[in-house]
Coordinates of C-alpha atoms in Angstrom, one line a residue:
X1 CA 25.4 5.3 -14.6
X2 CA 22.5 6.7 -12.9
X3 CA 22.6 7.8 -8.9
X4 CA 21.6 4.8 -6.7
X5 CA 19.0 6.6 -4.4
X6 CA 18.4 5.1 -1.2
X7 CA 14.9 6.0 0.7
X8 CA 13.8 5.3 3.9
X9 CA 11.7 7.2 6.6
X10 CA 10.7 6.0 10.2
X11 CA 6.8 5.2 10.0
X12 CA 7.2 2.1 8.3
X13 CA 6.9 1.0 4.6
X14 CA 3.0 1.1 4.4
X15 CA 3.2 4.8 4.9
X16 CA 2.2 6.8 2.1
X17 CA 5.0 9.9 2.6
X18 CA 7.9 7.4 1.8
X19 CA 6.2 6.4 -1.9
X20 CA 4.8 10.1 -2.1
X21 CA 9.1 10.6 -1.7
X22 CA 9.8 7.6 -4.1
X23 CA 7.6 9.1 -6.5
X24 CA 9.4 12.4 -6.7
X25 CA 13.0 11.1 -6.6
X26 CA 12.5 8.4 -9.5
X27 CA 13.6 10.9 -12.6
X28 CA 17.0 10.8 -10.7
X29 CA 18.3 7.7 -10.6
X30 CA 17.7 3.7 -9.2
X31 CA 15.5 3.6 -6.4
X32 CA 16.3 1.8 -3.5
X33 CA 13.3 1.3 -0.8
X34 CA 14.7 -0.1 2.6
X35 CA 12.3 1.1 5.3
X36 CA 10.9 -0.5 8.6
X37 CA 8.5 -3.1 8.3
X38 CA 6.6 -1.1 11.2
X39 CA 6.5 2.1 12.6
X40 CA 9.9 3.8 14.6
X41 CA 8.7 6.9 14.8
X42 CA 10.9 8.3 17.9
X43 CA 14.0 6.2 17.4
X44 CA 16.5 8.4 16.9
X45 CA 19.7 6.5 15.8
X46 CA 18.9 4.1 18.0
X47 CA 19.7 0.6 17.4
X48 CA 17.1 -1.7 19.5
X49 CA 17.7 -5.7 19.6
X50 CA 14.0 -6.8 18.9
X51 CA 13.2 -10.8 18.8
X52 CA 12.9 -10.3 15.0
X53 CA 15.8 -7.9 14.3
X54 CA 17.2 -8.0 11.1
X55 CA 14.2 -9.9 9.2
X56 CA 13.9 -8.5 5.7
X57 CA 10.8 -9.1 3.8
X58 CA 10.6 -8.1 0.1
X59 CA 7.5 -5.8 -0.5
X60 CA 5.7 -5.3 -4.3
X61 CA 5.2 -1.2 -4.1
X62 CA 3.7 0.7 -6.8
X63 CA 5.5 4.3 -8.1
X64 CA 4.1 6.2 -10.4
X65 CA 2.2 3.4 -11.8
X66 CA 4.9 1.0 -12.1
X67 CA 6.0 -2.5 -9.7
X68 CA 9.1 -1.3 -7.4
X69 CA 11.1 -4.1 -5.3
X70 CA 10.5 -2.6 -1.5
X71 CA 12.2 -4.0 1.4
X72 CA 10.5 -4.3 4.8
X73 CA 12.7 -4.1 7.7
X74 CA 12.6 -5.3 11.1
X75 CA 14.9 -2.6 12.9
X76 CA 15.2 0.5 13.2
X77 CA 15.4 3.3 10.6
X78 CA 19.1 3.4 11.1
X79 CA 19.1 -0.2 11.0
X80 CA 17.4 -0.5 8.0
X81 CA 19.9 2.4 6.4
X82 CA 22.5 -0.2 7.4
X83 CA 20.8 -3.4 5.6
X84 CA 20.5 -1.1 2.5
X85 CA 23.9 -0.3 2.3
X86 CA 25.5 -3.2 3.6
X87 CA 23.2 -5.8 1.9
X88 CA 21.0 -4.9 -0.4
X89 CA 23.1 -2.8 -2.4
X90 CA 24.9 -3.4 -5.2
X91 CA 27.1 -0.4 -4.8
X92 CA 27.3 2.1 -2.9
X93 CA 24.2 4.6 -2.4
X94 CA 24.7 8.3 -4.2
X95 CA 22.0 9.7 -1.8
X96 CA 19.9 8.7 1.0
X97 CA 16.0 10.4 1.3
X98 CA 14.3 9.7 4.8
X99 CA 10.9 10.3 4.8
X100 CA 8.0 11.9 4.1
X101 CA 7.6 11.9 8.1
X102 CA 4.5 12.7 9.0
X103 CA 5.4 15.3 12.0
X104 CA 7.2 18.2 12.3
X105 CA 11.9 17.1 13.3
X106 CA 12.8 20.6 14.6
X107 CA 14.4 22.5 17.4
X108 CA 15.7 20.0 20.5
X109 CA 14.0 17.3 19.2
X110 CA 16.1 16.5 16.4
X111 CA 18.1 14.0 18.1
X112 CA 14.7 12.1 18.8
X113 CA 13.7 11.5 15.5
X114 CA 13.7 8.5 13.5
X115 CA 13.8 10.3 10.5
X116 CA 16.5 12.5 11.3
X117 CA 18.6 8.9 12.7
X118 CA 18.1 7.5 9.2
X119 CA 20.2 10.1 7.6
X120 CA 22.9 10.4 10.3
X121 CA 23.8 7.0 10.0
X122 CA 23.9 7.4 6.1
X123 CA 26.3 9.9 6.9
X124 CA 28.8 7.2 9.0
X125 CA 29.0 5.9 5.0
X126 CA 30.0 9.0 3.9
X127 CA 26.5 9.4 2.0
X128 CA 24.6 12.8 1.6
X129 CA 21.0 12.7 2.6
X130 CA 18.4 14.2 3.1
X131 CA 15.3 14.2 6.2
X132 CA 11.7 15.8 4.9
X133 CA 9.1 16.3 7.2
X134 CA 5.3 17.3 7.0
X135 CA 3.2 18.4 10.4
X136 CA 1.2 16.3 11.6
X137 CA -1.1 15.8 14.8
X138 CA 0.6 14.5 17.8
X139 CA -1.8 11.5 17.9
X140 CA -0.6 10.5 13.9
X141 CA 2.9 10.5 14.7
X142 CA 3.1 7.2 16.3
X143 CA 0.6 5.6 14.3
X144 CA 0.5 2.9 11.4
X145 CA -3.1 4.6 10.6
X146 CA -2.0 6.9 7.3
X147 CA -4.2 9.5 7.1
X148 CA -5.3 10.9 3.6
X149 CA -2.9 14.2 2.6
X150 CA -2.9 15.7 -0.9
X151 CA 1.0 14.7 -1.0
X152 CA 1.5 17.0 -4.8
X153 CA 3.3 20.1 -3.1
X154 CA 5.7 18.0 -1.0
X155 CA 6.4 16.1 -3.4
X156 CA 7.7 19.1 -5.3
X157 CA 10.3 19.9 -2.5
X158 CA 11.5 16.5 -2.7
X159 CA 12.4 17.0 -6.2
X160 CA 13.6 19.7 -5.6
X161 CA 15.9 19.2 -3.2
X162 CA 16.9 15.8 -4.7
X163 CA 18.0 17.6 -7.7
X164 CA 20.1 20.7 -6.0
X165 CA 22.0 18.1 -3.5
X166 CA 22.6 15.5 -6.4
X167 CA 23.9 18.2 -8.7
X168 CA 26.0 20.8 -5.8
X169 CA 27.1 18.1 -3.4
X170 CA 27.3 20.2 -0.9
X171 CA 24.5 23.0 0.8
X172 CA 26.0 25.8 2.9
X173 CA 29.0 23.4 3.0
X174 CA 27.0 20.3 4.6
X175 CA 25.7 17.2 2.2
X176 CA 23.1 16.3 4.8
X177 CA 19.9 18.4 5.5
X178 CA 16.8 18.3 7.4
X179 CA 13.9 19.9 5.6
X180 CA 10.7 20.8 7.1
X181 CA 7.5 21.9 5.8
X182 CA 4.6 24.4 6.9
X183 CA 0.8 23.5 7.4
X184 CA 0.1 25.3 3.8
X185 CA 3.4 24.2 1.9
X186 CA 4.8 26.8 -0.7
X187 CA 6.6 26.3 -4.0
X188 CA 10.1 24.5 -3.4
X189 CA 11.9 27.9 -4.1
X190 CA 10.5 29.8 -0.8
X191 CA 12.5 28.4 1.8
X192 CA 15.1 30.0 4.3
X193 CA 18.5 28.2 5.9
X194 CA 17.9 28.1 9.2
X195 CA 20.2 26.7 12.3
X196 CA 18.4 23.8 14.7
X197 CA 16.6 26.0 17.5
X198 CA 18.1 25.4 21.1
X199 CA 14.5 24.9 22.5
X200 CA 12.1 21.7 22.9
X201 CA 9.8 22.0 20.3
X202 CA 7.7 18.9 22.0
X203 CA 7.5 18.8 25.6
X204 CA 6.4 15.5 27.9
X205 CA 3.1 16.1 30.4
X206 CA 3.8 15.2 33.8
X207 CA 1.2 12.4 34.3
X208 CA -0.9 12.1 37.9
X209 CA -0.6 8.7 39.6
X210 CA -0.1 5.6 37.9
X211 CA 1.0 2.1 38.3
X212 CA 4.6 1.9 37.6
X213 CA 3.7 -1.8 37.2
X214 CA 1.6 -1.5 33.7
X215 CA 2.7 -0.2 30.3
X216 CA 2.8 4.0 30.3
X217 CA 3.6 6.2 27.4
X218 CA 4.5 10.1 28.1
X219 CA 2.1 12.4 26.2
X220 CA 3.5 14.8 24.6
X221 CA 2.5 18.4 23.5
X222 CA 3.9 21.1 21.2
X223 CA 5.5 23.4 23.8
X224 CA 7.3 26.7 22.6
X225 CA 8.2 30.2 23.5
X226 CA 7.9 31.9 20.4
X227 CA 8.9 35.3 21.8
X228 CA 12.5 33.7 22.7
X229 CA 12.9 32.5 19.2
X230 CA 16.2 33.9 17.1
X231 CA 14.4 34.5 13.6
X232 CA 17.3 32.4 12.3
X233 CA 15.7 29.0 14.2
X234 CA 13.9 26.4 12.2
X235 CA 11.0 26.1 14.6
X236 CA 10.3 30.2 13.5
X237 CA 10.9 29.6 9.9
X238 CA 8.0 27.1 10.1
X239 CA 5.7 27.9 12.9
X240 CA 6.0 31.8 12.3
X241 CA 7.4 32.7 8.7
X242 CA 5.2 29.8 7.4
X243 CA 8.2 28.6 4.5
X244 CA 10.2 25.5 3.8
X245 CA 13.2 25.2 7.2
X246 CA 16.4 23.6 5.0
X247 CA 18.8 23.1 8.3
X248 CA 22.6 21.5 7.3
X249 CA 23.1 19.4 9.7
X250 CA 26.7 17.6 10.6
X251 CA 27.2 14.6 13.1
X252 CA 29.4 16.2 15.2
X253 CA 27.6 17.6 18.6
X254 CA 31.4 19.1 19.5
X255 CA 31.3 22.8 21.3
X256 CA 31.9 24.7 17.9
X257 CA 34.7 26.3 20.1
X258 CA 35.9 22.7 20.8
X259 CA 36.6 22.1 16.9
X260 CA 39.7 24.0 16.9
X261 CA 41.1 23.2 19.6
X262 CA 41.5 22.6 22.9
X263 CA 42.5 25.9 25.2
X264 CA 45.4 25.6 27.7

């Protein structure tokens, strides 16, 4: 039987990473689209009660050519993991693929990310997965606006990736990763392990004066010290080395220390 592979991502099922992902997964197995209907970007595993929570609306999708059964979702990316597995499965997934985000998931900001949420709350189910990222302007990030990318070399690291967890089980003893790309993405093969970076990698402006009575969103801007970097960190394997950041990534936020044991 061939791996049921579940894909979802956090800008919403119109966004051209997630079928630039289903394209590149499709040799592996049955595909299994269960995204927002709009976009999350920013929702971490968050799990939000919305007026229409929980609306599923079937969506006609084109991969490679041919008609593929999407589902639109009104919740969150994690939400919409959870309606995949719990509903529209007919078994249980082999692998979950979150993405192609447009914007960078690394360093602090991990836990932000809707991208990053989708494949945490695969994990609860026990299923590996699998977060792929792309930069992306700040101003994109949040927007249902998709602009125009040439999608062939990411879509090479997908496969790739999709192949080496589907086939190990387990990278450097983890079955869920969070991949992110440079501006100018290199084959598949040139990437480093890397360890989440204990800095912000996207920092909040203070705004001036405002009234707290009308709608505000915090801008944000890219915001790190690059000198403080350990060369180890997935913001320097991107922003600095310029190759593919493959950080395993486990739910557990314990004090490593913590893990075996607590000291008299």
């Amino acid at each position: 039987m061939k791996p049921l592979i579940l894909l979802t991502n956090d800008d919403g099922i119109d966004s051209p990473g997630l079928l630039a992902m289903a394209e590149a997964a499709e040799e592996f197995g049955e595909l299994l689209i269960a995204a927002p209907a709009l976009q999350q970007t920013s929702m971490g595993r968050s799990f939000p009660r919305t007026e229409k929570l929980g609306i599923i609306k079937e969506r006609r999708l084109s991969v490679n050519g041919k008609e593929q059964l999407g589902y639109g979702i009104y919740g969150s990316p994690a939400y919409a993991v959870d309606c995949g597995v719990l509903e529209l499965a007919e078994r249980k997934p082999d692998i979950c693929l979150s993405g192609i985000n447009y914007g960078e998931n690394l360093g602090t900001n991990l836990t932000c990310s809707g991208t990053v949420g989708a494949v945490l709350e695969a994990s609860t189910h026990q299923i590996p997965g699998i977060a792929f990222s792309i930069p992306a302007a700040i101003g994109i990030q949040r927007s249902q606006e998709y602009p125009q990318v040439n999608w062939e070399t990411a879509k090479a690291v997908v496969h790739y990736w999709t192949n080496k967890l589907l086939v190990e089980k387990e990278i450097c003893g983890a079955k869920w990763l969070n991949i992110n790309m440079p501006d100018i993405i290199p084959p598949p093969q040139e990437y480093c392990y890397t360890k989440q970076s204990s800095q912000n990698y996207f920092d909040f402006l203070k705004p001036g004066e405002r009234d707290f009575s009308k709608r505000y969103e915090y801008k944000s801007v890219i915001n790190y010290r690059e000198r403080k970097l350990d060369e180890s960190d997935d913001i320097y394997a991107v922003r600095v080395k310029k190759m593919i950041s493959v950080t395993p990534i486990l739910h557990d936020l314990t004090v490593p220390e913590m893990r075996i044991g607590f000291s008299s």
